[in-house]
Amino acid sequence: MNKIIIYLFITVIFCSCIGRLNNQKAGQLSNAYKEHNYFKLDMLMSEISFDKDNPELMLYRAKLENVFNNPTGSNILINELLDNYSKHFNDSIIADLYYMRSINAYALQDYTNAFNDGKLIVEKYNRYFDSAIIPIYALEIWNGGDKFDTLA
């Protein structure tokens, strides 16, 4: 009986360590995302319970999955964000989602989707990217995706 009480007590303490998202944590998460400080973002995400109904948390998790080399998990979240929450985010975040998805496609050797996302980035979202990234995508599109065919 004492073991059960101790177990329940430890479980309650452990569960209370993982808290809900409050304004302070939301600000810290946003800052870590904007600063590209992904280790801090990962640490902060581990301190809160993940809510799949919160598009910001989904965005942060998708970025972490992308950065820490889980392209499949990242794509699942990205596709859900683009399908269900695209009106929630501004164009620069949407552009970042397509960019992450194109990087994930390269990692998964899915060169057709990498090409399609790269083309979308060049045609619609090029103003949100560094001038060094766009010529790479533009060259691949100009060549008709030949670079993708040779990589397959």
mmCIF file with all atom_site columns, N, CA, C and O in Angstrom, residues 101-111 114-115 118 136-137 140 147-148 151:
data_model
loop_
_atom_site.group_PDB
_atom_site.id
_atom_site.type_symbol
_atom_site.label_atom_id
_atom_site.label_alt_id
_atom_site.label_comp_id
_atom_site.label_asym_id
_atom_site.label_entity_id
_atom_site.label_seq_id
_atom_site.pdbx_PDB_ins_code
_atom_site.Cartn_x
_atom_site.Cartn_y
_atom_site.Cartn_z
_atom_site.occupancy
_atom_site.B_iso_or_equiv
_atom_site.pdbx_formal_charge
_atom_site.auth_seq_id
_atom_site.auth_comp_id
_atom_site.auth_asym_id
_atom_site.auth_atom_id
_atom_site.pdbx_PDB_model_num
ATOM 1  N N  . ARG A 1 101 ? 9.695  21.953 -45.814 1.00 0.00 ? 101 ARG A N  1
ATOM 2  C CA . ARG A 1 101 ? 9.198  20.780 -46.528 1.00 0.00 ? 101 ARG A CA 1
ATOM 3  C C  . ARG A 1 101 ? 10.089 20.406 -47.699 1.00 0.00 ? 101 ARG A C  1
ATOM 4  O O  . ARG A 1 101 ? 10.303 19.229 -47.981 1.00 0.00 ? 101 ARG A O  1
ATOM 5  N N  . SER A 1 102 ? 10.664 21.424 -48.359 1.00 0.00 ? 102 SER A N  1
ATOM 6  C CA . SER A 1 102 ? 11.584 21.124 -49.462 1.00 0.00 ? 102 SER A CA 1
ATOM 7  C C  . SER A 1 102 ? 12.866 20.477 -48.939 1.00 0.00 ? 102 SER A C  1
ATOM 8  O O  . SER A 1 102 ? 13.392 19.546 -49.548 1.00 0.00 ? 102 SER A O  1
ATOM 9  N N  . ILE A 1 103 ? 13.369 20.942 -47.801 1.00 0.00 ? 103 ILE A N  1
ATOM 10 C CA . ILE A 1 103 ? 14.553 20.331 -47.192 1.00 0.00 ? 103 ILE A CA 1
ATOM 11 C C  . ILE A 1 103 ? 14.244 18.896 -46.779 1.00 0.00 ? 103 ILE A C  1
ATOM 12 O O  . ILE A 1 103 ? 15.063 17.983 -46.986 1.00 0.00 ? 103 ILE A O  1
ATOM 13 N N  . ASN A 1 104 ? 13.073 18.690 -46.221 1.00 0.00 ? 104 ASN A N  1
ATOM 14 C CA . ASN A 1 104 ? 12.664 17.330 -45.845 1.00 0.00 ? 104 ASN A CA 1
ATOM 15 C C  . ASN A 1 104 ? 12.574 16.425 -47.069 1.00 0.00 ? 104 ASN A C  1
ATOM 16 O O  . ASN A 1 104 ? 12.963 15.256 -47.015 1.00 0.00 ? 104 ASN A O  1
ATOM 17 N N  . ALA A 1 105 ? 12.079 16.966 -48.174 1.00 0.00 ? 105 ALA A N  1
ATOM 18 C CA . ALA A 1 105 ? 11.974 16.169 -49.399 1.00 0.00 ? 105 ALA A CA 1
ATOM 19 C C  . ALA A 1 105 ? 13.361 15.747 -49.888 1.00 0.00 ? 105 ALA A C  1
ATOM 20 O O  . ALA A 1 105 ? 13.548 14.608 -50.327 1.00 0.00 ? 105 ALA A O  1
ATOM 21 N N  . TYR A 1 106 ? 14.330 16.640 -49.819 1.00 0.00 ? 106 TYR A N  1
ATOM 22 C CA . TYR A 1 106 ? 15.704 16.253 -50.166 1.00 0.00 ? 106 TYR A CA 1
ATOM 23 C C  . TYR A 1 106 ? 16.187 15.120 -49.271 1.00 0.00 ? 106 TYR A C  1
ATOM 24 O O  . TYR A 1 106 ? 16.776 14.147 -49.738 1.00 0.00 ? 106 TYR A O  1
ATOM 25 N N  . ALA A 1 107 ? 15.957 15.253 -47.968 1.00 0.00 ? 107 ALA A N  1
ATOM 26 C CA . ALA A 1 107 ? 16.422 14.237 -47.023 1.00 0.00 ? 107 ALA A CA 1
ATOM 27 C C  . ALA A 1 107 ? 15.754 12.890 -47.282 1.00 0.00 ? 107 ALA A C  1
ATOM 28 O O  . ALA A 1 107 ? 16.363 11.842 -47.074 1.00 0.00 ? 107 ALA A O  1
ATOM 29 N N  . LEU A 1 108 ? 14.513 12.925 -47.742 1.00 0.00 ? 108 LEU A N  1
ATOM 30 C CA . LEU A 1 108 ? 13.774 11.696 -48.034 1.00 0.00 ? 108 LEU A CA 1
ATOM 31 C C  . LEU A 1 108 ? 13.969 11.225 -49.471 1.00 0.00 ? 108 LEU A C  1
ATOM 32 O O  . LEU A 1 108 ? 13.335 10.260 -49.893 1.00 0.00 ? 108 LEU A O  1
ATOM 33 N N  . GLN A 1 109 ? 14.822 11.917 -50.213 1.00 0.00 ? 109 GLN A N  1
ATOM 34 C CA . GLN A 1 109 ? 15.092 11.644 -51.621 1.00 0.00 ? 109 GLN A CA 1
ATOM 35 C C  . GLN A 1 109 ? 13.818 11.690 -52.467 1.00 0.00 ? 109 GLN A C  1
ATOM 36 O O  . GLN A 1 109 ? 13.633 10.915 -53.394 1.00 0.00 ? 109 GLN A O  1
ATOM 37 N N  . ASP A 1 110 ? 12.955 12.614 -52.123 1.00 0.00 ? 110 ASP A N  1
ATOM 38 C CA . ASP A 1 110 ? 11.710 12.848 -52.859 1.00 0.00 ? 110 ASP A CA 1
ATOM 39 C C  . ASP A 1 110 ? 11.917 14.107 -53.698 1.00 0.00 ? 110 ASP A C  1
ATOM 40 O O  . ASP A 1 110 ? 11.435 15.187 -53.365 1.00 0.00 ? 110 ASP A O  1
ATOM 41 N N  . TYR A 1 111 ? 12.642 13.965 -54.790 1.00 0.00 ? 111 TYR A N  1
ATOM 42 C CA . TYR A 1 111 ? 13.096 15.121 -55.553 1.00 0.00 ? 111 TYR A CA 1
ATOM 43 C C  . TYR A 1 111 ? 11.985 15.815 -56.325 1.00 0.00 ? 111 TYR A C  1
ATOM 44 O O  . TYR A 1 111 ? 12.073 17.008 -56.582 1.00 0.00 ? 111 TYR A O  1
ATOM 45 N N  . ALA A 1 114 ? 10.544 18.117 -53.761 1.00 0.00 ? 114 ALA A N  1
ATOM 46 C CA . ALA A 1 114 ? 11.547 19.160 -53.494 1.00 0.00 ? 114 ALA A CA 1
ATOM 47 C C  . ALA A 1 114 ? 11.515 20.195 -54.618 1.00 0.00 ? 114 ALA A C  1
ATOM 48 O O  . ALA A 1 114 ? 11.566 21.401 -54.362 1.00 0.00 ? 114 ALA A O  1
ATOM 49 N N  . PHE A 1 115 ? 11.427 19.713 -55.842 1.00 0.00 ? 115 PHE A N  1
ATOM 50 C CA . PHE A 1 115 ? 11.343 20.612 -57.000 1.00 0.00 ? 115 PHE A CA 1
ATOM 51 C C  . PHE A 1 115 ? 10.076 21.460 -56.939 1.00 0.00 ? 115 PHE A C  1
ATOM 52 O O  . PHE A 1 115 ? 10.124 22.684 -57.130 1.00 0.00 ? 115 PHE A O  1
ATOM 53 N N  . GLY A 1 118 ? 10.345 24.006 -54.192 1.00 0.00 ? 118 GLY A N  1
ATOM 54 C CA . GLY A 1 118 ? 11.331 25.006 -54.595 1.00 0.00 ? 118 GLY A CA 1
ATOM 55 C C  . GLY A 1 118 ? 10.757 25.971 -55.626 1.00 0.00 ? 118 GLY A C  1
ATOM 56 O O  . GLY A 1 118 ? 10.985 27.180 -55.552 1.00 0.00 ? 118 GLY A O  1
ATOM 57 N N  . ILE A 1 136 ? 19.629 29.201 -56.154 1.00 0.00 ? 136 ILE A N  1
ATOM 58 C CA . ILE A 1 136 ? 19.763 27.747 -56.189 1.00 0.00 ? 136 ILE A CA 1
ATOM 59 C C  . ILE A 1 136 ? 18.466 27.122 -56.681 1.00 0.00 ? 136 ILE A C  1
ATOM 60 O O  . ILE A 1 136 ? 18.463 26.287 -57.582 1.00 0.00 ? 136 ILE A O  1
ATOM 61 N N  . TYR A 1 137 ? 17.348 27.551 -56.099 1.00 0.00 ? 137 TYR A N  1
ATOM 62 C CA . TYR A 1 137 ? 16.056 27.029 -56.541 1.00 0.00 ? 137 TYR A CA 1
ATOM 63 C C  . TYR A 1 137 ? 15.749 27.471 -57.968 1.00 0.00 ? 137 TYR A C  1
ATOM 64 O O  . TYR A 1 137 ? 15.243 26.701 -58.763 1.00 0.00 ? 137 TYR A O  1
ATOM 65 N N  . GLU A 1 140 ? 17.605 25.381 -60.501 1.00 0.00 ? 140 GLU A N  1
ATOM 66 C CA . GLU A 1 140 ? 17.022 24.049 -60.631 1.00 0.00 ? 140 GLU A CA 1
ATOM 67 C C  . GLU A 1 140 ? 15.739 24.103 -61.456 1.00 0.00 ? 140 GLU A C  1
ATOM 68 O O  . GLU A 1 140 ? 15.486 23.218 -62.275 1.00 0.00 ? 140 GLU A O  1
ATOM 69 N N  . LYS A 1 147 ? 18.516 18.481 -62.349 1.00 0.00 ? 147 LYS A N  1
ATOM 70 C CA . LYS A 1 147 ? 19.391 18.160 -61.216 1.00 0.00 ? 147 LYS A CA 1
ATOM 71 C C  . LYS A 1 147 ? 18.717 17.131 -60.312 1.00 0.00 ? 147 LYS A C  1
ATOM 72 O O  . LYS A 1 147 ? 19.366 16.255 -59.781 1.00 0.00 ? 147 LYS A O  1
ATOM 73 N N  . PHE A 1 148 ? 17.407 17.231 -60.185 1.00 0.00 ? 148 PHE A N  1
ATOM 74 C CA . PHE A 1 148 ? 16.693 16.293 -59.351 1.00 0.00 ? 148 PHE A CA 1
ATOM 75 C C  . PHE A 1 148 ? 16.701 14.900 -59.977 1.00 0.00 ? 148 PHE A C  1
ATOM 76 O O  . PHE A 1 148 ? 16.810 13.905 -59.296 1.00 0.00 ? 148 PHE A O  1
ATOM 77 N N  . LEU A 1 151 ? 19.919 13.039 -59.360 1.00 0.00 ? 151 LEU A N  1
ATOM 78 C CA . LEU A 1 151 ? 20.137 12.642 -57.975 1.00 0.00 ? 151 LEU A CA 1
ATOM 79 C C  . LEU A 1 151 ? 19.350 11.399 -57.605 1.00 0.00 ? 151 LEU A C  1
ATOM 80 O O  . LEU A 1 151 ? 19.675 10.717 -56.649 1.00 0.00 ? 151 LEU A O  1
#
